[in-house]
Amino acid sequence: MTRARRSSEWYGGSDRNAYLHRAWMRRGLPAHAFDGRAHIAIANTASDLTPCNSHLNEVAESVKQGVYEAGGIPVNLPVVSLGETLVRPTAMLWRNMAAMAIEEMLRANPIDGVILLGGCDKTIPALLMGAASVDLPAVLIPGGPMLNGTFRGQVLGCGTDVWRLSEEVRAGTLPEDTFNSSESSMIRSRGHCNTMGTASTMALLAEALGMTIPGLAGTPAPDSRLLEASHESGRLAVELVETKRSIGQVISAASFHNAIVALAAIGGSTNAVVHLLALAGRLGIELTLDDFDRIGEGVPLLVNLQPAGKYLMEDLFRAGGLLTVLSQVKDLLDPNGMTVTGRPLVDYLDDKPIWDLDVISERATPLQDDAGIAVLRGNLAPLGAIVKPAAASPELMIHRGRAVVFDSIEDLHARIDDPDLDVDADSVLVLRGCGPRGYPGMPEVANLPLPSKLLQQGVRDMVRVCDGRMSGTAYGTVVLHVAPEAAAGGLLALVQNGDYIILDVPARKLELDVAAEILETRRISAATQDAFAAPSRGWERLYVDHVMQADTGVDLDFLAGGSGPTVSRESH
Ligand code: FES
């Protein structure tokens, strides 16, 4: 074989550099590995400290078999991994770092295509963002959700039930030892969170974007079909190299349209908004916050999964999975959205029966008529804020209440359960200092806990407003991603206890009901106080200097777009 490959720029020829590149790789690779075969990197986020992804080494073995079978050469490429529950101060601080490292290592190495192995929340977005900026042929394999947890005969959804049970402890309705004894029952198997949290959402949206073999996303991690599809993905990666079909040729504006429809129909995580915006930015595709409201409007909620509903990802898979859901809203999809197979997504949506109507609803009988994400604007969020009506209380969709303000997550923890806190069920809880720049890293704290004295009175939801994000496994009437954030000059910084805040979701409005001249005096006095203290060194320093706001996906300004796969200089 004498095919011209990107990898042949390293391995081809007979000069000293080609010798160096081949010789060091000849530890197990035969001479014919360098005859122009496609070299496929397996960008693997397996890590013991990312327990949701710890099984991906086994997945990688199946990928390798597929690559070999198709005549390619698989090469392991361990990449930065992010364990959502462990990484401090928040995994989101490191998403862009992981994406940057993945991008640079894909570009720097002699590979022709890449298989992306992810699972836990930030890993799939980081893999897609990094790969998009290099624009090589790429296929994604989501590691899949864990099996359903059960405790005392009841199904436990990871994440969602932690929030629910911990609130019950604070309300005094669940003993702490019972809470703690549920711990070992929640995580039953390998795989990522089994609720419709961020990991499940991003895996399903990767499929809607066209980046997985259709029908793969949502396959539970222990299911043998995951390994079968991984083998097939390995074969497909070699085919993509042969046909020169790169990620930029698969994902288009139509793909994002389909992902937004899918996001609404599955009742997916609000975190998908920042991840999709950032990915679009890498690909140079124009996508705005308002597109989520416009495209998502009128898309019915069809999936009955926690946190908004009852079931878990294992149930969604047995009921038919994403393709069955999308077949119900096929007319809302853009038929131009492609997949890695070279065929449009809509080609895969015929003859998709629903096997459990309690898990996936028919279009005619949706769980909700309109499940899109609402984008709010007003003086409190001129660049936008979002709310997920599917996870909120209908009676709070139009609300005017007095602000109770917390300046940081530490301030919140110190005072939220103070019996003297001046708060009632109609108050609006405001948490600031949690944006991309202010925290830094935009943590998942927007679903701030309710004051225990109100929990004890039976209150289970209140309007909350925050410049941070919310866990995809959380629920409640939470206005989040407020932009600009308090630390970037947003009006959120000027809210005082007792100010009235107006939320009007049908009118898409979020207003601080304080006269402009009063706000101006507050702005002047705020300017005389201590300015935002930026970190002095390291990634955090780079991050706060360059991170963009939530309305553009919280990427770093200099990482938008891509540099392609070419590296012109040699190392020797
Ligand atoms: Fe990894 Fe939830 S902690 S997906």
XYZ file of C-alpha atoms and ligand atoms in Angstrom:
576
model
C 0.000 0.000 0.000
C 1.302 3.465 -0.828
C -1.616 5.680 0.198
C -0.850 9.218 1.244
C -1.843 9.643 4.837
C -1.294 12.302 7.433
C 0.625 9.671 9.407
C 2.823 9.068 6.350
C 4.254 12.544 6.887
C 5.921 11.011 9.945
C 6.487 7.422 8.853
C 6.886 7.612 5.079
C 10.256 7.829 3.251
C 13.765 6.769 4.092
C 15.326 9.788 5.729
C 16.570 10.077 9.302
C 13.319 11.466 10.703
C 11.188 8.699 9.185
C 13.652 6.208 10.631
C 13.306 7.796 14.085
C 9.506 7.804 13.933
C 9.230 4.196 12.786
C 11.995 2.719 14.905
C 10.566 3.933 18.188
C 7.137 2.564 17.225
C 8.515 -0.844 16.204
C 7.855 -2.210 19.665
C 5.136 -4.571 18.615
C 4.231 -2.937 15.343
C 5.414 -4.777 12.211
C 7.031 -3.057 9.230
C 3.806 -3.104 7.232
C 2.136 -0.924 9.903
C 3.890 1.977 8.185
C 2.931 1.209 4.610
C 0.152 3.784 4.501
C -2.436 2.142 6.742
C -4.758 4.435 8.683
C -3.430 5.102 12.187
C -6.386 5.583 14.527
C -5.882 7.173 17.938
C -8.104 5.939 20.730
C -8.479 9.113 22.813
C -9.372 7.459 26.067
C -10.593 9.237 29.213
C -10.410 6.082 31.343
C -9.139 6.883 34.833
C -9.540 5.427 38.302
C -10.327 8.964 39.410
C -13.107 9.213 36.835
C -15.051 6.186 38.061
C -17.785 6.717 35.453
C -15.151 6.067 32.759
C -13.066 3.363 34.440
C -14.386 0.656 32.103
C -13.283 2.430 28.945
C -10.061 0.412 28.711
C -12.202 -2.632 27.990
C -14.130 -0.618 25.402
C -10.804 0.400 23.850
C -9.892 -3.268 23.354
C -13.027 -3.802 21.260
C -12.256 -0.645 19.288
C -8.774 -1.979 18.548
C -10.164 -5.225 17.173
C -12.421 -3.270 14.851
C -9.606 -1.011 13.652
C -7.332 -3.987 12.960
C -10.104 -5.850 11.189
C -10.583 -2.904 8.833
C -6.878 -2.782 8.070
C -5.959 0.139 10.335
C -3.501 0.540 13.182
C -5.016 1.477 16.577
C -2.895 3.503 18.988
C -3.764 4.268 22.601
C -3.865 7.960 23.495
C -4.775 8.480 27.169
C -6.100 12.016 27.523
C -7.018 14.340 30.387
C -9.993 12.951 32.274
C -12.380 14.730 34.633
C -14.262 12.934 37.394
C -17.301 15.070 38.098
C -17.763 14.082 41.727
C -14.106 14.355 42.716
C -12.428 17.180 40.848
C -12.181 20.463 42.757
C -13.176 23.240 42.706
C -15.390 22.169 39.784
C -14.786 19.978 36.745
C -16.059 22.801 34.541
C -12.940 24.831 35.356
C -10.953 22.108 33.597
C -13.222 21.375 30.593
C -11.400 23.870 28.390
C -8.007 22.706 29.642
C -8.911 19.107 28.772
C -10.223 20.209 25.373
C -7.042 22.189 24.706
C -4.801 19.286 25.718
C -6.800 16.828 23.598
C -6.675 19.185 20.630
C -2.939 19.655 20.846
C -2.153 15.954 21.296
C -4.341 14.969 18.351
C -2.592 17.544 16.200
C 0.911 16.775 17.447
C 0.813 13.028 16.801
C 0.990 10.882 13.639
C -2.661 9.884 13.446
C -5.190 9.892 10.623
C -8.385 9.595 12.626
C -9.599 9.290 16.189
C -12.081 7.379 18.297
C -13.235 9.453 21.269
C -14.051 7.511 24.447
C -15.952 9.547 27.036
C -18.733 9.341 29.558
C -18.627 11.434 32.723
C -20.091 14.924 32.344
C -17.265 17.035 30.931
C -15.424 14.311 29.070
C -17.660 14.107 25.991
C -17.816 17.922 25.548
C -14.035 18.228 25.973
C -13.375 15.407 23.488
C -15.727 16.875 20.891
C -14.391 20.416 21.326
C -10.761 19.324 21.050
C -11.394 17.075 18.054
C -13.452 19.769 16.318
C -10.559 22.227 16.437
C -8.261 19.679 14.755
C -10.917 18.472 12.287
C -9.736 14.917 11.716
C -12.105 12.019 10.953
C -13.622 11.151 14.354
C -16.181 8.833 15.922
C -17.427 9.105 19.487
C -18.288 6.186 21.737
C -20.217 7.179 24.875
C -19.280 4.837 27.727
C -22.922 4.387 28.669
C -24.958 4.774 31.835
C -24.773 2.565 34.919
C -27.590 0.168 35.797
C -30.522 1.271 37.964
C -29.778 1.508 41.669
C -32.261 0.149 44.206
C -32.616 0.685 47.940
C -35.227 -0.935 50.167
C -37.238 -1.932 47.113
C -37.154 1.523 45.580
C -35.263 2.622 42.495
C -32.481 5.116 43.208
C -31.310 7.513 40.534
C -27.775 8.706 41.118
C -27.469 12.402 41.673
C -31.163 13.227 41.715
C -31.911 11.007 44.699
C -28.858 12.319 46.559
C -30.347 15.808 46.356
C -33.821 14.539 47.264
C -32.727 12.357 50.190
C -30.380 14.992 51.604
C -33.240 17.519 51.573
C -35.342 14.967 53.456
C -32.597 14.696 56.086
C -32.531 18.488 56.433
C -36.301 18.553 56.683
C -36.119 15.989 59.486
C -38.183 13.383 57.625
C -35.336 10.911 56.964
C -32.861 9.633 59.603
C -29.224 10.292 58.708
C -28.185 6.648 59.137
C -30.848 5.564 56.628
C -29.536 8.185 54.228
C -25.983 6.913 54.631
C -26.969 3.276 54.246
C -28.364 4.020 50.778
C -24.883 5.028 49.630
C -23.698 1.616 48.468
C -26.970 0.891 46.655
C -26.921 3.937 44.432
C -23.943 3.094 42.200
C -24.504 -0.521 41.137
C -22.254 -0.940 38.139
C -19.747 0.607 35.807
C -20.985 3.569 33.741
C -21.957 7.201 34.138
C -24.943 8.652 36.024
C -28.183 6.958 35.078
C -30.495 9.960 35.356
C -31.037 12.435 32.528
C -28.079 14.406 33.842
C -25.300 15.964 31.855
C -23.484 12.741 30.962
C -26.627 11.049 29.622
C -27.664 14.230 27.866
C -24.328 14.808 26.159
C -24.073 11.173 25.081
C -27.523 11.356 23.483
C -26.821 14.748 21.930
C -23.552 13.454 20.479
C -25.706 10.915 18.656
C -28.165 13.613 17.574
C -25.184 15.610 16.284
C -24.246 12.595 14.198
C -21.019 11.716 15.979
C -21.859 8.162 17.095
C -23.041 5.062 15.325
C -26.833 5.636 15.324
C -28.509 3.735 18.153
C -25.394 3.451 20.308
C -25.825 6.303 22.790
C -27.576 5.242 25.967
C -26.464 1.613 25.741
C -25.791 0.739 29.399
C -22.098 0.398 30.199
C -22.320 -3.298 31.210
C -24.388 -4.239 28.123
C -22.486 -6.439 25.693
C -23.902 -4.416 22.811
C -21.622 -1.557 23.867
C -18.582 -3.687 23.003
C -20.155 -4.822 19.737
C -20.773 -1.194 18.739
C -17.250 -0.276 19.839
C -15.850 -2.888 17.486
C -17.991 -1.462 14.704
C -16.901 2.085 15.575
C -13.285 0.999 15.152
C -14.061 -0.284 11.675
C -15.954 2.895 10.875
C -13.036 5.122 11.905
C -10.846 3.471 9.279
C -13.595 3.943 6.690
C -13.848 7.643 7.609
C -10.149 8.064 6.942
C -10.501 6.288 3.592
C -13.377 8.562 2.585
C -11.744 11.656 4.122
C -14.866 12.488 6.144
C -13.790 14.747 9.020
C -15.787 15.973 11.999
C -16.345 19.320 10.255
C -18.054 17.465 7.404
C -20.351 15.589 9.778
C -21.458 18.355 12.159
C -23.310 21.283 10.577
C -25.872 23.865 11.648
C -28.487 21.199 10.872
C -26.817 18.902 13.418
C -27.155 21.544 16.133
C -30.804 22.038 15.187
C -31.365 18.304 15.701
C -29.449 18.313 18.972
C -31.633 21.128 20.323
C -34.814 19.263 19.351
C -33.416 16.159 21.033
C -32.452 18.154 24.127
C -36.053 19.247 24.594
C -37.654 15.890 23.755
C -35.483 14.022 26.258
C -35.755 16.734 28.942
C -31.967 17.023 28.941
C -29.576 18.901 31.181
C -29.229 22.670 31.000
C -25.467 22.116 30.879
C -25.894 21.059 27.260
C -26.474 24.717 26.419
C -22.935 25.822 27.280
C -21.384 22.680 25.804
C -23.204 22.968 22.470
C -22.450 26.693 22.240
C -18.768 26.019 22.874
C -18.663 23.200 20.318
C -20.347 25.374 17.701
C -17.745 28.044 18.417
C -14.966 25.536 17.721
C -16.548 24.627 14.376
C -17.274 28.206 13.361
C -21.000 27.465 13.220
C -23.220 30.341 14.257
C -25.337 29.230 17.207
C -26.860 31.583 19.776
C -28.639 31.238 23.075
C -31.841 32.337 21.383
C -31.625 29.377 18.995
C -32.304 27.099 21.955
C -35.523 28.940 22.747
C -36.576 29.240 19.092
C -35.811 25.684 17.966
C -36.876 24.095 21.243
C -40.214 25.924 21.378
C -43.105 23.532 20.980
C -40.941 20.411 21.183
C -42.809 18.004 23.458
C -41.232 16.262 26.429
C -41.400 12.559 25.613
C -39.006 10.933 28.055
C -40.082 10.181 31.618
C -36.675 10.177 33.300
C -35.358 11.624 36.530
C -34.823 14.399 37.515
C -38.044 15.657 35.904
C -39.699 12.232 35.811
C -39.630 8.695 37.100
C -37.328 6.330 35.182
C -33.609 5.935 34.504
C -31.372 5.447 31.461
C -31.563 1.648 31.539
C -35.326 2.036 31.133
C -34.934 4.464 28.237
C -32.693 1.978 26.452
C -35.136 -0.921 26.861
C -38.032 1.321 25.756
C -36.294 2.010 22.435
C -33.652 4.664 23.121
C -32.967 7.963 21.448
C -33.848 6.941 17.886
C -37.326 5.911 19.049
C -37.747 9.279 20.772
C -36.560 11.158 17.684
C -38.827 9.132 15.406
C -41.758 10.732 17.249
C -40.536 14.236 16.361
C -39.023 13.427 12.972
C -40.900 16.297 11.328
C -39.162 18.769 13.660
C -35.685 17.584 12.706
C -33.516 19.034 9.967
C -33.156 16.317 7.319
C -29.726 17.667 6.397
C -28.213 16.616 9.718
C -25.629 13.931 8.862
C -24.047 11.120 10.840
C -20.603 9.536 10.851
C -21.977 6.731 8.686
C -22.446 9.163 5.817
C -26.220 8.913 5.992
C -28.581 11.542 7.473
C -29.876 11.037 11.002
C -33.479 10.928 9.763
C -32.645 7.783 7.754
C -32.462 5.884 11.025
C -35.864 6.856 12.391
C -38.274 4.567 10.542
C -39.970 1.606 12.211
C -39.041 2.501 15.771
C -41.725 1.100 18.067
C -41.974 2.288 21.655
C -41.588 -0.740 23.926
C -42.733 0.969 27.121
C -45.170 3.857 26.799
C -44.632 4.851 30.406
C -40.968 5.622 29.659
C -41.282 7.115 26.168
C -44.523 8.890 25.340
C -46.074 9.104 21.937
C -46.107 12.503 20.270
C -49.891 12.656 20.660
C -49.705 12.254 24.435
C -46.540 14.020 25.597
C -45.506 14.474 29.214
C -45.416 18.204 28.482
C -46.369 20.099 25.357
C -43.388 22.417 25.403
C -40.120 21.210 26.893
C -37.679 23.685 25.422
C -35.281 25.741 27.484
C -36.535 29.282 28.031
C -34.045 32.104 27.504
C -34.744 35.076 29.767
C -33.583 38.648 29.354
C -33.928 41.879 31.258
C -31.784 44.270 33.231
C -30.627 41.383 35.418
C -29.463 39.342 32.411
C -28.956 41.482 29.315
C -26.877 38.696 27.716
C -29.390 36.102 28.795
C -30.198 33.567 31.469
C -31.953 30.235 31.158
C -34.590 28.233 32.999
C -35.769 24.704 32.345
C -39.547 24.752 32.707
C -39.714 20.945 32.542
C -37.861 20.757 35.876
C -39.585 23.776 37.466
C -42.840 24.410 39.349
C -45.624 25.709 37.055
C -46.966 27.998 39.791
C -43.592 29.821 39.972
C -43.309 30.545 36.253
C -44.641 34.051 36.913
C -43.387 35.350 40.238
C -42.377 38.547 41.987
C -40.497 38.168 45.237
C -38.043 39.782 47.634
C -34.386 38.916 47.117
C -32.400 37.091 49.770
C -28.814 37.481 48.623
C -25.789 35.251 49.138
C -22.407 36.535 47.952
C -20.723 33.161 47.583
C -21.286 29.483 48.121
C -19.521 29.818 51.502
C -21.875 32.623 52.515
C -24.803 30.437 51.490
C -23.639 27.477 53.559
C -23.035 29.708 56.585
C -26.485 31.319 56.584
C -29.044 29.241 54.707
C -30.162 27.330 57.808
C -29.960 30.300 60.187
C -33.331 30.382 61.980
C -33.154 34.195 61.878
C -32.703 34.363 58.089
C -35.327 36.799 56.799
C -36.890 34.537 54.186
C -40.286 33.120 53.315
C -41.682 30.863 50.602
C -42.200 33.826 48.256
C -38.624 35.058 48.526
C -36.219 34.794 45.599
C -32.908 33.245 46.622
C -29.976 34.920 44.841
C -26.528 33.344 44.707
C -23.751 35.277 42.963
C -20.001 34.955 42.545
C -20.495 31.578 40.845
C -19.986 32.503 37.198
C -17.148 31.414 34.905
C -14.865 34.206 36.134
C -16.046 34.789 39.663
C -15.831 31.293 41.134
C -13.824 30.610 38.861
C -15.194 27.780 36.734
C -18.982 28.183 36.947
C -19.827 25.337 39.345
C -23.107 23.451 39.628
C -24.462 25.316 42.620
C -27.424 27.189 41.159
C -29.915 24.718 42.620
C -29.124 26.151 46.037
C -30.717 24.285 48.941
C -33.862 25.701 50.460
C -33.705 27.078 54.023
C -34.387 24.197 56.401
C -37.015 26.203 58.283
C -39.011 26.424 55.036
C -38.409 22.750 54.243
C -39.875 21.920 57.634
C -42.936 23.954 56.700
C -43.338 21.774 53.611
C -41.880 24.177 51.032
C -40.210 22.157 48.250
C -39.428 24.754 45.593
C -38.600 28.455 45.403
C -37.360 30.780 42.676
C -33.590 30.824 42.679
C -31.330 33.051 40.563
C -27.614 32.380 40.028
C -24.744 33.075 37.664
C -23.566 29.483 38.020
C -24.782 26.222 36.525
C -27.069 23.520 37.857
C -26.373 19.808 37.964
C -28.260 18.045 35.221
C -29.581 15.707 37.888
C -31.132 18.582 39.844
C -34.579 20.119 39.613
C -36.485 23.202 40.713
C -37.381 26.709 39.549
C -33.818 27.774 39.021
C -32.757 30.662 36.805
C -29.174 29.997 35.898
C -26.294 31.012 33.599
C -27.120 34.679 34.317
C -24.933 36.741 31.982
C -22.994 38.811 32.482
C -22.111 37.273 35.828
C -21.614 39.397 38.943
C -17.806 39.276 38.603
C -17.998 40.524 35.013
C -20.037 43.626 35.727
C -23.506 42.082 35.755
C -26.332 43.739 37.649
C -26.491 40.639 39.815
C -23.611 42.191 41.781
C -25.863 45.105 42.822
C -28.888 43.184 44.112
C -29.595 43.844 47.796
C -31.711 41.966 50.303
C -35.320 43.050 49.987
C -35.118 44.159 46.346
C -37.935 42.784 44.264
C -37.093 40.436 41.398
C -39.598 39.707 38.638
C -39.560 36.355 36.861
C -41.952 36.002 33.956
C -41.100 32.884 31.956
C -43.939 33.214 29.400
C -42.705 36.779 28.669
C -39.061 35.592 28.857
C -38.320 38.307 31.416
C -35.941 38.557 34.382
C -35.911 41.996 35.972
C -34.537 43.621 39.078
C -37.366 45.953 40.082
C -35.194 48.802 41.337
C -35.035 52.283 39.830
C -32.122 52.902 37.469
C -30.888 55.911 39.448
C -30.677 53.853 42.637
C -28.778 51.139 40.798
C -26.370 53.768 39.500
C -25.501 54.912 43.025
C -24.944 51.295 44.013
C -22.688 50.801 41.006
C -20.548 53.771 42.007
C -20.172 52.560 45.589
C -19.483 48.977 44.424
C -16.681 50.295 42.236
C -14.951 51.724 45.302
C -14.981 48.373 47.064
C -12.409 45.629 46.563
C -12.273 44.545 42.946
C -12.521 40.909 41.906
C -9.353 39.136 43.073
C -7.995 37.157 40.115
C -5.885 34.051 40.760
C -2.168 34.831 40.500
C -0.856 31.888 38.465
C -1.439 28.665 36.566
C -4.463 27.545 34.591
C -6.841 29.546 36.783
C -5.003 32.734 35.865
C -5.200 31.957 32.155
C -8.825 30.942 32.574
C -10.100 34.111 34.256
C -8.209 36.286 31.802
C -9.782 34.630 28.779
C -13.003 32.853 29.711
C -16.117 34.014 27.910
C -19.573 34.298 29.439
C -22.287 31.654 29.473
C -24.066 33.052 26.431
C -21.140 31.952 24.232
C -20.405 28.640 25.915
C -17.742 29.515 28.540
C -14.875 28.644 26.197
C -11.637 30.605 26.268
C -11.663 33.409 23.723
C -8.482 32.199 21.994
C -9.786 28.624 21.674
C -12.770 29.518 19.517
C -12.371 28.138 16.006
C -9.718 25.637 15.052
C -6.194 25.290 13.692
C -6.768 22.159 11.622
C -4.567 19.050 11.584
C -1.405 20.448 10.010
C 1.901 20.787 11.840
C 4.633 21.936 9.519
C 7.730 21.741 11.722
C 9.708 18.676 12.727
C 11.090 18.034 16.205
C 14.569 16.902 15.171
Fe -19.836 10.960 36.289
Fe -22.354 11.761 37.046
S -20.522 11.691 38.227
S -21.624 11.179 35.122
